[in-house]
Amino acid sequence: MTTVGLLYPGYGAEDDFPALERRLRDAGDEYDVSLPLVHTSVGEDAHRVDALLDLGGHERLVAGARSLLERQRLDSLVWACTSGSFVFGWEGAHRQVGRLTEETGVPTSSTSLAFVEACRALGLTRVSIAASYPEDVATHFRTFLRAGGVEVTAMGTHDIFTAAEVGRLGRDRVVDMVVGSDRSGAEAVLVPDTAMHSLAWVPDLETAAGMPVLTANQVTVFEGLRLAGSVPVLPALGTLFQRTHVGAR
């Protein structure tokens, strides 16, 4: 079994991950993936830069990591938060997970870094963003992607201020966000925000977009498996999981 620990801020779409575990278990014994999750503490639920910098603070994350490690062995660890990682910038996001690796001894990454790794795995260099965030926050994601070598051809924002609101979005609203994105010149659509449910809807999103779609929770799982050794083919998780990818180890 491959065990990917998830540091998840507050509450929103955390049920995406156990639901995926159940689907994989029902699909067959070869899909032996465990995604234990711990809720990290939240000061203020707000898509605002200062609140997000506080959300991704080291003490909050290391407390969650220690809590997970007290319960079980982990093959990898992911800070399952996009905005709480990209607001630190390219170098800051690497420092954020590097400190956790030093503290825990477990290979660690974050959802923002996962988006870049997923783009690299698929050979994507031009993407459109369909973001739930206000524009000022989403702009930090665009800058982050560019630092990672990914060109942003267009960016749509939806001014949703809290993770709690994002967690209540249904399938049709998420599909509408993707369909409403400007996809001209893009090779894929990126949908950040781990507070948004998406893991059961990736095939629907890709059908609606007519191209690969990468969502925050999807790339979070991808990155955890990549750090653990390799990414297997997994059913109904979109283009990203249609072939095996060599891992970081």
XYZ file of C-alpha atoms in Angstrom:
249
model
C 0.000 0.000 0.000
C 1.131 3.526 -0.792
C 0.245 5.988 1.956
C 0.091 9.690 1.106
C -0.507 11.946 4.091
C -2.515 15.108 3.461
C -2.330 18.346 5.432
C -5.703 19.905 4.714
C -6.624 23.410 5.922
C -9.986 23.607 7.657
C -13.023 22.161 5.927
C -14.331 22.349 2.359
C -13.851 19.336 0.088
C -11.915 17.030 2.401
C -14.452 14.276 1.683
C -13.117 14.120 -1.899
C -10.185 12.020 -0.695
C -11.889 9.213 1.275
C -14.462 9.005 -1.541
C -11.600 8.420 -3.984
C -10.122 5.764 -1.692
C -13.458 3.934 -1.731
C -13.759 4.130 -5.530
C -10.253 2.778 -5.984
C -10.850 -0.019 -3.489
C -14.038 -1.005 -5.315
C -12.176 -0.947 -8.640
C -9.770 -3.702 -7.597
C -6.947 -4.761 -5.291
C -4.294 -3.275 -7.599
C -5.386 0.249 -6.602
C -3.942 0.127 -3.095
C -3.738 3.789 -2.120
C -4.312 5.307 1.322
C -4.899 9.049 1.772
C -5.010 9.800 5.516
C -5.847 13.428 6.202
C -5.452 15.821 9.084
C -7.109 19.240 9.323
C -4.565 21.965 9.911
C -5.577 24.995 11.940
C -7.030 28.094 10.299
C -6.850 31.644 11.572
C -9.326 33.271 9.164
C -11.089 31.553 6.268
C -10.398 34.182 3.632
C -8.987 34.272 0.119
C -6.858 37.241 1.084
C -3.071 37.275 0.857
C -2.344 38.051 4.519
C -4.766 35.367 5.712
C -3.245 32.848 3.296
C 0.295 33.578 4.455
C -0.881 32.871 8.003
C -2.699 29.721 6.856
C 0.506 28.305 5.397
C 2.674 29.162 8.382
C 5.211 26.551 9.466
C 3.848 25.958 12.962
C 0.372 25.157 11.638
C 1.770 22.710 9.098
C 4.297 20.971 11.296
C 1.666 20.425 14.014
C -0.536 18.686 11.463
C 2.337 16.607 10.137
C 3.299 15.427 13.606
C -0.301 14.476 14.312
C -0.409 12.318 11.181
C 2.922 10.666 11.906
C 1.819 9.750 15.411
C -0.896 7.637 13.817
C 0.903 5.906 10.938
C 3.842 5.584 8.619
C 3.749 7.817 5.547
C 5.419 7.362 2.171
C 4.943 11.026 1.347
C 3.250 14.153 2.624
C 1.433 16.937 0.751
C 0.330 20.358 1.968
C -3.058 20.091 0.271
C -3.587 23.772 -0.306
C -2.961 25.787 -3.455
C -3.357 29.373 -2.283
C -1.608 28.679 1.030
C 1.482 27.685 -0.921
C 1.645 29.866 -4.043
C 1.281 33.114 -2.048
C 4.782 32.405 -0.722
C 6.187 32.592 -4.248
C 8.259 30.014 -6.119
C 11.209 29.971 -3.748
C 9.044 30.413 -0.663
C 6.875 27.434 -1.593
C 9.992 25.280 -1.878
C 11.222 26.511 1.504
C 7.792 25.779 3.005
C 7.873 22.082 2.088
C 11.632 21.783 2.590
C 11.244 22.709 6.251
C 8.530 20.075 6.651
C 10.756 17.438 5.066
C 13.535 18.362 7.508
C 11.156 18.162 10.480
C 9.485 14.883 9.522
C 11.952 12.977 7.356
C 9.093 12.399 4.902
C 9.262 13.633 1.270
C 6.899 16.608 1.170
C 5.352 18.835 -1.480
C 2.344 21.125 -1.900
C -0.563 21.514 -4.282
C 0.994 24.528 -6.022
C 4.179 22.602 -6.737
C 2.003 19.655 -7.770
C 0.399 21.719 -10.529
C 3.811 22.439 -12.039
C 4.921 18.811 -11.737
C 1.669 17.634 -13.363
C 2.180 20.064 -16.256
C 5.717 18.776 -16.712
C 4.531 15.170 -16.633
C 2.069 15.876 -19.467
C 4.432 18.148 -21.392
C 2.130 21.145 -20.970
C 3.589 24.631 -21.385
C 0.474 26.771 -22.046
C -2.553 26.713 -19.745
C -5.708 28.607 -18.930
C -6.679 29.170 -15.293
C -10.258 28.860 -14.021
C -9.912 30.137 -10.455
C -12.462 30.447 -7.682
C -10.364 33.186 -6.058
C -10.552 36.964 -6.293
C -8.290 38.310 -9.027
C -5.538 39.623 -6.752
C -5.057 36.172 -5.208
C -5.280 34.352 -8.559
C -2.588 36.656 -9.948
C -0.132 35.114 -7.469
C -0.917 31.682 -8.950
C -0.273 32.956 -12.470
C 3.081 34.392 -11.360
C 3.931 31.124 -9.600
C 3.219 29.043 -12.701
C 5.339 31.304 -14.865
C 8.226 30.873 -12.433
C 7.806 27.132 -12.950
C 7.994 27.446 -16.725
C 4.263 27.302 -17.459
C 2.782 30.094 -19.581
C -0.702 31.293 -18.625
C -2.662 32.162 -21.761
C -5.778 33.379 -19.907
C -7.096 33.604 -16.358
C -10.691 33.632 -15.209
C -11.608 34.495 -11.609
C -14.865 34.129 -9.664
C -14.378 36.252 -6.534
C -15.317 33.552 -4.038
C -13.939 34.806 -0.755
C -13.951 31.741 1.523
C -13.071 28.065 1.306
C -16.412 27.223 2.912
C -18.248 28.795 -0.035
C -16.061 26.960 -2.541
C -16.749 23.658 -0.786
C -20.466 24.087 -1.456
C -20.070 24.376 -5.240
C -21.785 21.548 -7.097
C -20.740 19.727 -10.238
C -22.670 21.963 -12.632
C -21.111 25.151 -11.243
C -17.613 23.717 -11.515
C -18.281 22.553 -15.072
C -19.550 26.061 -15.895
C -16.348 27.572 -14.534
C -14.259 25.366 -16.808
C -16.476 25.898 -19.863
C -16.429 29.633 -19.246
C -12.636 29.803 -19.275
C -10.822 31.241 -22.293
C -9.143 28.136 -23.712
C -7.823 29.608 -26.952
C -4.098 28.899 -27.198
C -4.134 26.701 -24.083
C -3.245 23.030 -23.853
C -5.145 22.468 -20.598
C -7.318 24.161 -17.989
C -6.055 24.428 -14.415
C -8.625 24.656 -11.605
C -6.891 25.574 -8.328
C -8.403 25.375 -4.814
C -8.459 22.179 -2.762
C -11.659 23.432 -1.114
C -13.423 22.613 -4.398
C -14.837 19.125 -4.959
C -13.539 17.681 -8.214
C -12.197 14.133 -7.976
C -15.466 12.503 -9.065
C -15.958 15.009 -11.884
C -12.630 15.105 -13.740
C -13.882 13.121 -16.774
C -16.914 15.439 -17.012
C -14.672 18.497 -16.801
C -12.385 17.215 -19.551
C -15.323 16.377 -21.796
C -16.756 19.848 -21.275
C -13.399 21.556 -21.916
C -12.335 19.368 -24.819
C -8.833 19.148 -23.352
C -7.013 17.981 -20.209
C -8.185 19.546 -16.962
C -6.017 19.598 -13.852
C -7.769 20.216 -10.540
C -6.227 20.928 -7.164
C -7.295 17.711 -5.466
C -6.341 15.643 -8.514
C -2.776 17.003 -8.714
C -2.429 16.708 -4.934
C -2.956 12.938 -5.188
C -0.645 12.794 -8.218
C 2.147 14.591 -6.381
C 1.875 12.426 -3.301
C 2.171 9.273 -5.384
C 5.024 10.755 -7.422
C 6.978 11.505 -4.247
C 6.240 8.015 -2.927
C 7.833 6.326 -5.944
C 5.602 6.245 -9.013
C 2.175 7.255 -10.249
C 0.097 4.310 -11.459
C -2.705 4.372 -13.987
C -5.867 5.119 -12.020
C -9.433 4.961 -13.355
C -11.687 7.985 -13.916
C -9.120 10.578 -12.867
C -8.537 12.152 -16.258
C -5.633 12.470 -18.659
C -3.099 12.896 -15.847
C -3.671 9.332 -14.645
C -4.004 7.583 -18.004
C -0.411 6.399 -17.993
C 2.228 5.521 -15.411
C 4.639 8.274 -14.400
C 8.069 7.718 -12.896
C 8.253 9.070 -9.374
C 10.763 11.217 -7.519
C 12.542 8.368 -5.749
